[in-house]
Short mmCIF file of C-alpha atoms in Angstrom, two decimals:
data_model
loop_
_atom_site.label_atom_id
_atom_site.label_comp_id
_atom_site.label_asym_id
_atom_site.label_seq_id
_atom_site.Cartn_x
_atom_site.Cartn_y
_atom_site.Cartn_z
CA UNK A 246 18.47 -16.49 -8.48
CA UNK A 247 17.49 -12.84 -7.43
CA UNK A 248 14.89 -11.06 -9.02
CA UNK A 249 13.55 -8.94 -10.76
CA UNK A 250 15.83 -8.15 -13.75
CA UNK A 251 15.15 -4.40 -13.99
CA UNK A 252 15.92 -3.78 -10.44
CA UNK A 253 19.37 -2.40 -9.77
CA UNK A 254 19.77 -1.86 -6.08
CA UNK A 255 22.66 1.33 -6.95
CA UNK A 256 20.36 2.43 -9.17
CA UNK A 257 17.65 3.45 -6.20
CA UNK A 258 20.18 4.47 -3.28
CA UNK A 259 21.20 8.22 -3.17
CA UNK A 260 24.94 8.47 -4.63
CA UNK A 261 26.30 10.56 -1.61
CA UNK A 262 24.79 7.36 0.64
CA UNK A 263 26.67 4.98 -1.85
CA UNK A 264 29.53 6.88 -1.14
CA UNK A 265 29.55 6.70 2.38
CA UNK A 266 31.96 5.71 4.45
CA UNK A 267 30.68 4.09 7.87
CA UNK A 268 31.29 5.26 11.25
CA UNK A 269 33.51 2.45 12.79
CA UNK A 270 32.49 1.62 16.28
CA UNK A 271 34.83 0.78 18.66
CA UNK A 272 33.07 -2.25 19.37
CA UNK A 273 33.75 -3.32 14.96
CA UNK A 274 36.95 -4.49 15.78
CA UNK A 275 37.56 -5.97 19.23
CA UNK A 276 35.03 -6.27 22.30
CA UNK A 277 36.76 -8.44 24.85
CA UNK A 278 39.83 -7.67 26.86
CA UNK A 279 40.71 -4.63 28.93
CA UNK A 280 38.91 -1.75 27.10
CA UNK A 281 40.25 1.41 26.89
CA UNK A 282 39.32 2.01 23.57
CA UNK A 283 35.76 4.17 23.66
CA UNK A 284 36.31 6.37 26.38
CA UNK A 285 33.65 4.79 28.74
CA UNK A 286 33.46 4.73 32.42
CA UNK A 287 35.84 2.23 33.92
CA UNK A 288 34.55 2.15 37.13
CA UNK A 289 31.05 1.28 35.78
CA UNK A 290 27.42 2.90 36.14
CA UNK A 291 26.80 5.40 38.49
CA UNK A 292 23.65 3.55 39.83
CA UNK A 293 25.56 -0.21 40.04
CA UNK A 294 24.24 -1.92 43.31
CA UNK A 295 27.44 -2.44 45.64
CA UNK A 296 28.33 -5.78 45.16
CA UNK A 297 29.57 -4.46 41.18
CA UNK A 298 31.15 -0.71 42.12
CA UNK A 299 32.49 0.94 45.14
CA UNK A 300 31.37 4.28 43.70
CA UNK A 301 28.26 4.68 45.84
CA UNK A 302 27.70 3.80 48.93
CA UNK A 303 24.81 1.41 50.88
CA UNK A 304 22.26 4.33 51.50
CA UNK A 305 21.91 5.15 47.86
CA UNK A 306 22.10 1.31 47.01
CA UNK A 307 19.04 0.82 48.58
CA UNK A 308 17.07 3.68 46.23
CA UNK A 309 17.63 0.92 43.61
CA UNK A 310 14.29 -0.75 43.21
CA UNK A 311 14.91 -5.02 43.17
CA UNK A 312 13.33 -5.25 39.44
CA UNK A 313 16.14 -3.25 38.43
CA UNK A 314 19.05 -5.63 39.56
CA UNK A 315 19.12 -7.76 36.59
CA UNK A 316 19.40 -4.71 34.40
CA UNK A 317 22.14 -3.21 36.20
CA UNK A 318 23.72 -6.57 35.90
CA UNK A 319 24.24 -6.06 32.24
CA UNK A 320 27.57 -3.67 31.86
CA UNK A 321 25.54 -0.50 31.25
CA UNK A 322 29.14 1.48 31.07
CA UNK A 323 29.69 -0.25 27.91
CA UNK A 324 28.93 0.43 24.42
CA UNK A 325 26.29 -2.29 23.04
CA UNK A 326 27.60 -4.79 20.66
CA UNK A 327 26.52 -2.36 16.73
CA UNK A 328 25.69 -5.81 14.95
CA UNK A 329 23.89 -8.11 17.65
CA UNK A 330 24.62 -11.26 15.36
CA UNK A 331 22.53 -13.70 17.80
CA UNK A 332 19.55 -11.91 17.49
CA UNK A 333 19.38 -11.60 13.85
CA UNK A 334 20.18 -15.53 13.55
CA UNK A 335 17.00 -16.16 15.47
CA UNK A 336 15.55 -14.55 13.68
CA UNK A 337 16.14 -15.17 10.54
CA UNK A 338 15.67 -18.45 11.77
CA UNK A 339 11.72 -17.74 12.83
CA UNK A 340 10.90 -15.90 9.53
CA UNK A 341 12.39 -18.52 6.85
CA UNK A 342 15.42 -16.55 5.87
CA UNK A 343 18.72 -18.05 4.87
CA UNK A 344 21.30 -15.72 7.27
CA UNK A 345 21.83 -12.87 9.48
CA UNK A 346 22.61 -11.29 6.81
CA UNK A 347 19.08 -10.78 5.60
CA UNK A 348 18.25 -9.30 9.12
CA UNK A 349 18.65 -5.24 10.64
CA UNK A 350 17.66 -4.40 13.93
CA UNK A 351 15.95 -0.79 13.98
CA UNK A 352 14.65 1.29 16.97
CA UNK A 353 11.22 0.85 16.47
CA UNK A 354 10.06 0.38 12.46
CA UNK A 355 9.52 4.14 12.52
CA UNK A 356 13.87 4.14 12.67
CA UNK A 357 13.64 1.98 9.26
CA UNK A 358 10.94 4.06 7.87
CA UNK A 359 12.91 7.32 8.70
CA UNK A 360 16.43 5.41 7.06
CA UNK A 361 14.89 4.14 4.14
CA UNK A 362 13.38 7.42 2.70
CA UNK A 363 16.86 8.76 3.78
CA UNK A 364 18.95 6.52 1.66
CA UNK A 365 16.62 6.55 -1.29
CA UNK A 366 14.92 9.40 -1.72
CA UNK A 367 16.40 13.00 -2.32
CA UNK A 368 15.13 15.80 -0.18
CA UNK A 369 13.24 18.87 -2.04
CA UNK A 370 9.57 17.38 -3.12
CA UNK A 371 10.98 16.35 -6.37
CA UNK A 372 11.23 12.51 -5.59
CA UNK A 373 8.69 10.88 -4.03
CA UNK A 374 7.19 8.00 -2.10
CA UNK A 375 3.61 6.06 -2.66
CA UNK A 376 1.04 5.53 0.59
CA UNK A 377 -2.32 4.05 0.40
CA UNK A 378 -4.47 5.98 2.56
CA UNK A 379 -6.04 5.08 5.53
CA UNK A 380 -2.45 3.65 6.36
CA UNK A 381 0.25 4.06 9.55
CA UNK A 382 1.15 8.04 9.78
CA UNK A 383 4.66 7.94 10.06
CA UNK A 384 5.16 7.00 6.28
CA UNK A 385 3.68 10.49 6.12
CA UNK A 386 5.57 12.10 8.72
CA UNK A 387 8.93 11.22 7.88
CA UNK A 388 8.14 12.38 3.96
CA UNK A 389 7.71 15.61 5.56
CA UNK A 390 10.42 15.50 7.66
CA UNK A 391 12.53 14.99 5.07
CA UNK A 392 11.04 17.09 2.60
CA UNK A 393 9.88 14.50 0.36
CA UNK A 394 6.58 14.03 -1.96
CA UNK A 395 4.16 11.71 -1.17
CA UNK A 396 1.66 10.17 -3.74
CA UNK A 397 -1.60 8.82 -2.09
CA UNK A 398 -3.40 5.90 -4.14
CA UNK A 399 -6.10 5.42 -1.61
CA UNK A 400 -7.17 1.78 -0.73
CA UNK A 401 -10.44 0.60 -1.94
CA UNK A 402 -13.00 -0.69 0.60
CA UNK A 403 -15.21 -3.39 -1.48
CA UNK A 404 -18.68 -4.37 -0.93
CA UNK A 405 -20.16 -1.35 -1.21
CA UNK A 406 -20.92 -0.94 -4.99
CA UNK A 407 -22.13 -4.49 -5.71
CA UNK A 408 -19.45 -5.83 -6.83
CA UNK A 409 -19.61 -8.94 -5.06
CA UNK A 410 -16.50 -8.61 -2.96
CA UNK A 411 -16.23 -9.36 0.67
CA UNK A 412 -18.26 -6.73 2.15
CA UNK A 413 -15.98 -4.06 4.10
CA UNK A 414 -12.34 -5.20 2.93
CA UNK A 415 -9.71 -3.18 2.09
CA UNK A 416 -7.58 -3.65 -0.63
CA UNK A 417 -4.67 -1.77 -2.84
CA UNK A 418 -5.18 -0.74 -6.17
CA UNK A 419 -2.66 -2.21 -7.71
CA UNK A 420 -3.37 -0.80 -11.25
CA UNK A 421 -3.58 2.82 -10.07
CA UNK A 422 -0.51 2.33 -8.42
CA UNK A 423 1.35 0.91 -11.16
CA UNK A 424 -0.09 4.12 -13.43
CA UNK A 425 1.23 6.16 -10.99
CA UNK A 426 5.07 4.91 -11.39
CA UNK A 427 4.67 5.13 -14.79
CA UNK A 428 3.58 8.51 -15.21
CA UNK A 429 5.99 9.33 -12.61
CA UNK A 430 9.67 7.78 -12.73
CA UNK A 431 10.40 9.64 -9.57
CA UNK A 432 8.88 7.72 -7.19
CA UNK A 433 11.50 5.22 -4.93
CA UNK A 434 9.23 3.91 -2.58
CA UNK A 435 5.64 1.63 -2.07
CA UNK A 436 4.87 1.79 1.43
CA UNK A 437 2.30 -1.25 2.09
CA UNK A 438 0.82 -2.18 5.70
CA UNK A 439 0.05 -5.69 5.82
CA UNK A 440 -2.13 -6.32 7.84
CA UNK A 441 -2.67 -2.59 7.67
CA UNK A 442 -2.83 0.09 10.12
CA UNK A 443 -6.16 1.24 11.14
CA UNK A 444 -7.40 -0.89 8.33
CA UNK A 445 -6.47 -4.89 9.84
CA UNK A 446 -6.45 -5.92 5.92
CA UNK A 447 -3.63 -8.36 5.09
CA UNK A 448 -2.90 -8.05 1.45
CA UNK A 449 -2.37 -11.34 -0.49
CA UNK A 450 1.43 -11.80 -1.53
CA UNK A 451 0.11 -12.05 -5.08
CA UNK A 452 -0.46 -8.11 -5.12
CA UNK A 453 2.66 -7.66 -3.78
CA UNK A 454 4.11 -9.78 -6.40
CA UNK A 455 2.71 -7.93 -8.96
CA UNK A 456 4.23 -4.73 -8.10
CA UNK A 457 7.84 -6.26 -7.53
CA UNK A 458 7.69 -7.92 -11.06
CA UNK A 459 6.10 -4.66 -12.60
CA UNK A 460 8.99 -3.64 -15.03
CA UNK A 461 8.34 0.15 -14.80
CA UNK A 462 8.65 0.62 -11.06
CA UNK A 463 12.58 0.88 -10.61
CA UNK A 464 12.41 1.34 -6.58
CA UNK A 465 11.80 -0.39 -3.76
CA UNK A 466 8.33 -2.22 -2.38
CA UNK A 467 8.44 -1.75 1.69
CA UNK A 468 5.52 -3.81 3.53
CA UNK A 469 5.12 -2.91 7.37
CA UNK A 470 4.07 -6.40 8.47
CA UNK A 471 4.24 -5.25 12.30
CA UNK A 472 0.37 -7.34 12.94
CA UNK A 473 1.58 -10.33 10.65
CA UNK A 474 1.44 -12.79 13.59
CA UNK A 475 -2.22 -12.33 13.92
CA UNK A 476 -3.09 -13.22 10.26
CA UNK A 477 -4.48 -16.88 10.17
CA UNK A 478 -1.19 -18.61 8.61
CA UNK A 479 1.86 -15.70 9.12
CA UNK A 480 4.28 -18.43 8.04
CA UNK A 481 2.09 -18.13 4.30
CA UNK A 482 1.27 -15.51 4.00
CA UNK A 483 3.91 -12.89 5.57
CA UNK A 484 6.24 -11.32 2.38
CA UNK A 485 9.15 -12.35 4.29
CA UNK A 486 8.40 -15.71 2.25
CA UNK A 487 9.13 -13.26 -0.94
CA UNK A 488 13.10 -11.76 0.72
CA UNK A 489 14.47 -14.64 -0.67
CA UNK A 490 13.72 -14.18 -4.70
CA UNK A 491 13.09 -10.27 -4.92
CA UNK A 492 15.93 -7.89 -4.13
CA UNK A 493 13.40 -4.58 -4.72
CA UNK A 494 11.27 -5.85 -1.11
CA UNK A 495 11.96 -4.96 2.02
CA UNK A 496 9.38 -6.10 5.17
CA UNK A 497 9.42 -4.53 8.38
CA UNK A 498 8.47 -6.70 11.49
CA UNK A 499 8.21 -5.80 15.34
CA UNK A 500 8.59 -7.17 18.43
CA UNK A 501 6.16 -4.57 19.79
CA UNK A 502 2.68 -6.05 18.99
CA UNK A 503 2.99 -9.95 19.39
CA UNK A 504 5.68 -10.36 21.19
CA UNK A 505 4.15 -7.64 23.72
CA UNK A 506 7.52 -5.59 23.89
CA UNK A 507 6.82 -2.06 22.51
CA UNK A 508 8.75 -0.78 25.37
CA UNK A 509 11.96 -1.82 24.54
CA UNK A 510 11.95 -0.31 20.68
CA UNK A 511 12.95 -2.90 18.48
CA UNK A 512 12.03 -2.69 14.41
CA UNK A 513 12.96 -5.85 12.04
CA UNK A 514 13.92 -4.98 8.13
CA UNK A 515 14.03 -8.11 6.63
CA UNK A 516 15.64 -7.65 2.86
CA UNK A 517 18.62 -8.65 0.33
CA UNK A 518 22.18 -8.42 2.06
CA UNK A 519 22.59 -5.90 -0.08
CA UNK A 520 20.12 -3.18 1.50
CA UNK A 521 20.71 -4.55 4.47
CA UNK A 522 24.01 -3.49 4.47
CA UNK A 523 23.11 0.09 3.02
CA UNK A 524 20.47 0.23 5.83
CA UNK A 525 23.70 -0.98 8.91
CA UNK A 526 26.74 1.47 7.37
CA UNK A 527 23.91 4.72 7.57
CA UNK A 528 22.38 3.92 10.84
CA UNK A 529 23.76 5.46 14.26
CA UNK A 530 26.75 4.03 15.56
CA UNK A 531 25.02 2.00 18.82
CA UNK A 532 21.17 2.25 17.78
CA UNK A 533 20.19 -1.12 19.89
CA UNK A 534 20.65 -0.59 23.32
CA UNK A 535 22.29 -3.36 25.59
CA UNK A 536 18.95 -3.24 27.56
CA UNK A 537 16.63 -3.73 24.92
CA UNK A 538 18.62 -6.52 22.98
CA UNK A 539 18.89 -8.77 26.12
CA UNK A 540 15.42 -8.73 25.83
CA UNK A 541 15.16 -9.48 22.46
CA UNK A 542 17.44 -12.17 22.65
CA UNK A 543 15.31 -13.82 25.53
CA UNK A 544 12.39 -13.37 23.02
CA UNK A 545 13.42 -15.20 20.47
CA UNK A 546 14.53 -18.24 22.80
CA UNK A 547 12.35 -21.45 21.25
CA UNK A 548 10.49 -21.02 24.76
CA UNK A 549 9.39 -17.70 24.31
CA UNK A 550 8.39 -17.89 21.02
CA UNK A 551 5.93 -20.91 21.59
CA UNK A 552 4.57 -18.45 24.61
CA UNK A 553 4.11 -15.70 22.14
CA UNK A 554 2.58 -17.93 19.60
CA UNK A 555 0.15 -19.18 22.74
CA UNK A 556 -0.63 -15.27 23.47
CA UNK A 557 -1.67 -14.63 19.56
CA UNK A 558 -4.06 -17.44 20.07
CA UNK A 559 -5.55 -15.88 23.15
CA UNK A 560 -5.84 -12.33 21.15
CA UNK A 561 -7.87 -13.95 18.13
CA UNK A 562 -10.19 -15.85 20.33
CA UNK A 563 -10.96 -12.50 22.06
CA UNK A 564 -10.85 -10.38 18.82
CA UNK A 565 -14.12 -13.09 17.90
CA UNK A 566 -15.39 -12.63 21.18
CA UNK A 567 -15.04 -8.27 20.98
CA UNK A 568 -16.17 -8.68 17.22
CA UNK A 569 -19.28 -10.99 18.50
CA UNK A 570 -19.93 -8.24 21.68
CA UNK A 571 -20.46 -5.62 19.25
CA UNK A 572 -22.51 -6.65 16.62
CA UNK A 573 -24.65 -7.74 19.47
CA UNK A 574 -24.89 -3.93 20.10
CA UNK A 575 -25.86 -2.86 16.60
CA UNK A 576 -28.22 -5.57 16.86
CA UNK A 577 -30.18 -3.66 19.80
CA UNK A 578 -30.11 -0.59 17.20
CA UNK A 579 -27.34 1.27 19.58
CA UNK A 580 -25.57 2.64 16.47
CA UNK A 581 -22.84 0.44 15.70
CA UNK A 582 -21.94 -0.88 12.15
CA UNK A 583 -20.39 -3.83 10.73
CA UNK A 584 -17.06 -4.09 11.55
CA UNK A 585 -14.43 -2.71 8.69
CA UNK A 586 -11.31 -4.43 7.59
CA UNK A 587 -10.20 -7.74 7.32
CA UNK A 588 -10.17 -7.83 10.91
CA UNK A 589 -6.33 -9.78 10.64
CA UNK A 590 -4.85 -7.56 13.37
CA UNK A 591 -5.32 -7.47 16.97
CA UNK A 592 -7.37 -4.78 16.63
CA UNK A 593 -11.21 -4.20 15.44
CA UNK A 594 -12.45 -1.30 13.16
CA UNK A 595 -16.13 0.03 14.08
CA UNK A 596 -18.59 3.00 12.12
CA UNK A 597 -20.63 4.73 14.85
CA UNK A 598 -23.60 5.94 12.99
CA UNK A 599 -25.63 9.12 12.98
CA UNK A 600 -28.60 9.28 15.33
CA UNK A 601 -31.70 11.02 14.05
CA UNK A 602 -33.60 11.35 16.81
CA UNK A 603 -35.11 9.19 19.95
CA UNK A 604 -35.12 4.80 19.68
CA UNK A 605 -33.17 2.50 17.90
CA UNK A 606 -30.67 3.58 15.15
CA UNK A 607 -30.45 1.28 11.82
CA UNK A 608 -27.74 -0.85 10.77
CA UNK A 609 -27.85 1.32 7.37
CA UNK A 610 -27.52 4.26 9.28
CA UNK A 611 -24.94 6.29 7.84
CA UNK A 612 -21.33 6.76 9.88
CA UNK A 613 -21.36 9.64 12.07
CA UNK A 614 -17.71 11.08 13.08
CA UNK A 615 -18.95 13.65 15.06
CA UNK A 616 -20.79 11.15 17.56
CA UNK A 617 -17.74 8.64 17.16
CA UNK A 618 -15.72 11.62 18.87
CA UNK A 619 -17.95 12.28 21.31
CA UNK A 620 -17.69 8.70 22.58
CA UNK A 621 -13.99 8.22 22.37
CA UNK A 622 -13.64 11.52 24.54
CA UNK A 623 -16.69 10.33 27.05
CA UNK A 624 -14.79 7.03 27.32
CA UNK A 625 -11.39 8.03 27.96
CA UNK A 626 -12.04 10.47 30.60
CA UNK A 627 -15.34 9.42 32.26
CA UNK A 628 -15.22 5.88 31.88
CA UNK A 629 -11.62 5.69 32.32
CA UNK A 630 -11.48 3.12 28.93
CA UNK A 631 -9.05 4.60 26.04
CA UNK A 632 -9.95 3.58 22.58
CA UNK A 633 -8.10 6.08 19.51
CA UNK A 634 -10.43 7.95 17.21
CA UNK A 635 -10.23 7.48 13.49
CA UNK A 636 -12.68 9.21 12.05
CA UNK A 637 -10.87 11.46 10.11
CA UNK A 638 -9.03 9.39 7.86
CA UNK A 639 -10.54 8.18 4.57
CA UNK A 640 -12.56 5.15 4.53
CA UNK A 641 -12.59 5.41 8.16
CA UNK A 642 -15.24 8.12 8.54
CA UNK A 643 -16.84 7.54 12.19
CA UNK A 644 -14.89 4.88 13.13
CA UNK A 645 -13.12 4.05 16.33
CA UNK A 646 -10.57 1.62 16.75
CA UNK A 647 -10.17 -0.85 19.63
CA UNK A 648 -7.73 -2.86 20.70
CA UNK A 649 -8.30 -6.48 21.75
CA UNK A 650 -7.73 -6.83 25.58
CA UNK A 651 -7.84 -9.36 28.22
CA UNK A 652 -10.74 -11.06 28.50
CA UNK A 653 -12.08 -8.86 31.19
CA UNK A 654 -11.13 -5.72 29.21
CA UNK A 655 -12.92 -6.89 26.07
CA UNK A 656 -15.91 -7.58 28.31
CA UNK A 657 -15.74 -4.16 29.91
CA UNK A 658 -15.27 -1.74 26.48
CA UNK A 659 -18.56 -3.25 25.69
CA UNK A 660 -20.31 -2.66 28.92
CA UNK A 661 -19.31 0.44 29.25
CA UNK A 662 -19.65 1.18 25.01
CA UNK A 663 -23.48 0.06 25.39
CA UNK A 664 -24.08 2.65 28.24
CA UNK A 665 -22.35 5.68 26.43
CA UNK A 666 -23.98 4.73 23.31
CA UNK A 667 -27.67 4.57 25.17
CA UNK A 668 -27.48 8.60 25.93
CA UNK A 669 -25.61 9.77 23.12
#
């Protein structure tokens, strides 16, 4: 059985999306055979080596760089197959889920972002979306791009008013959320980041639960799980364990982080068949290239998944080793706090703080964005070592965020942090 029981998935969609009728592709219907059906280029791509076209000769072929061959092998004059049923079988296979059908293949998760708020939420300010600030911008972007209100509940960073709590963790306020749909019906979408983005926080599936189950909310809880593979136990504690019983969730994976393919633009929604289907008949008509879902499909292979899996395991040993290099730093009173987060990404969170005058600076020093911006700047273009700023956003005030690296990397940010940080 699907739940919840107030949820009624026509009920959220815009009627003029409901409505729709979907572009047919020319590859719907039939995609072997001789094709003369989508007006493509018979003779193939205008950059095919010779051995595949006679339409260039052997002095251009040898422009073509060798790494490209394998591409060019792959019928670039045709249209890519719109569904790409293979893929979504393996992965629906990895994350638990029954069928393809629970599976849509985005370009990026910032194309899912950008299609959900388009099928749900009507343009003009009047309905609106939730975000829990310090979160990933684009939730915020494409609410103004579409001329949609956003509702910030900003997260709550415990440990620092004695309550007990892990010192420095992030969490959602699930109460102040759940006031806010009820003092607002208008508002169709949660957008949760899990483990969050700049915050590395995974949040437990039993907030999540709470807000699917909570009767008042009639719309749709989205959580951007693009880190999950670097939380301890993914298989746990990912809400793609939740697709199955809750039709009002949809979770957005990546193959950009983990599987180390942010090049080729591919963004998971993992949901009901239901919004799933929504999410395919409103898309464009060929939004996965034929490029880019090769590459997936090699991916997801059993082999490359273990390697992935193997790579993770190499990230979180050096995210230990990058969290261990740094506190050694604020140790030798160089300025650097505790680490913020729940440091479940492949990323760290770090306060610079303020420097009074000459000799060490204490740990209870308090975070200093102007020096944090100073340093990112100093390090990107004298040091040649690119960190991002995020010292503006809330909870986040002088913090810089670093990704983990190779082992050598991770070895040199700190070198080269601890000699910025000496004279300034």
């Amino acid at each position: 059985m699907v739940y919840p029981a107030h949820f009624s998935l026509t009920s959220v969609i815009r009627p003029n999306i409901l409505a729709l009728t979907p572009y047919r592709c020319a590859r719907d219907d039939y995609n072997e055979g001789i094709l003369l059906d989508a007006n493509e280029n018979a003779f193939g791509s205008s950059i095919s080596p010779p051995s595949t076209s006679s339409a260039i000769d052997s002095d251009s072929a040898q422009d073509i760089p060798p790494e490209l061959l394998p591409t060019l092998s792959l019928d670039l004059h045709r249209y890519p197959d719109p569904s790409h049923p293979l893929i979504k079988s393996r992965i629906a296979s990895l994350r638990g889920l029954p069928s393809p059908d629970h599976v849509f293949l985005g370009v990026g998760s910032d194309e899912i972002i950008d299609l959900l708020m388009r099928i749900c939420v009507v343009p003009g300010g009047n309905e609106k979306i939730i975000t829990t600030p310090p979160t990933y911008g684009m939730y915020a972007v494409c609410a103004q791009v579409n001329d949609i209100g956003v509702v910030k509940v900003p997260l709550e960073l415990s440990g620092d008013k004695g309550e007990g709590a892990e010192e420095g963790r992030f969490s959602i306020k699930v109460d102040e959320i759940k006031k806010q749909v009820v003092a607002d019906p208008s508002i169709k979408l949660i957008f949760l980041c899990s483990p969050g983005n700049p915050t590395g926080t995974l949040i437990p599936l039993s907030s999540i639960r709470s807000l699917l189950e909570f009767p008042d909310f009639k719309g749709i809880v989205i959580v951007d799980e693009a880190y999950i593979d670097f939380a301890d136990d993914p298989d746990k504690e990912s809400a793609a364990s939740l697709v199955k019983e809750y039709a009002n969730l949809c979770v957005m994976q990546t193959l950009s982080k983990s599987f180390g393919l942010a090049a080729i633009r591919l963004g998971i929604a993992l949901a009901q068949p239901g919004l799933i289907q929504i999410l395919s008949n409103t898309k464009a008509p060929y939004n996965i290239s034929t490029p880019t879902a090769h590459l997936a499909l090699s991916a997801l292979s059993p082999a490359s998944v273990a390697l992935m899996r193997g790579t993770v395991s190499k990230l979180i040993q050096g995210r230990k080793s990058l969290l261990q290099g740094l506190e050694l730093l604020g140790e030798k009173g160089l300025g650097v706090g505790k680490s913020i987060g729940g440091n479940d990404a492949n990323f760290l969170v770090i306060p610079l703080l303020e420097r009074s005058g000459e000799g060490a600076i204490p740990r209870d020093a308090k975070p200093d964005s102007a020096r944090a911006h100073k340093v990112y700047k100093f390090l990107a273009e004298s040091s040649r070592v690119v960190v991002r700023y995020r010292g503006s956003e809330p909870g986040c005030e002088g913090c810089l965020r670093i990704t983990i690296g190779t082992d050598e990397e991770n070895v040199e940010v700190i070198r080269k942090l601890e000699e910025v940080l000496k004279v300034m």
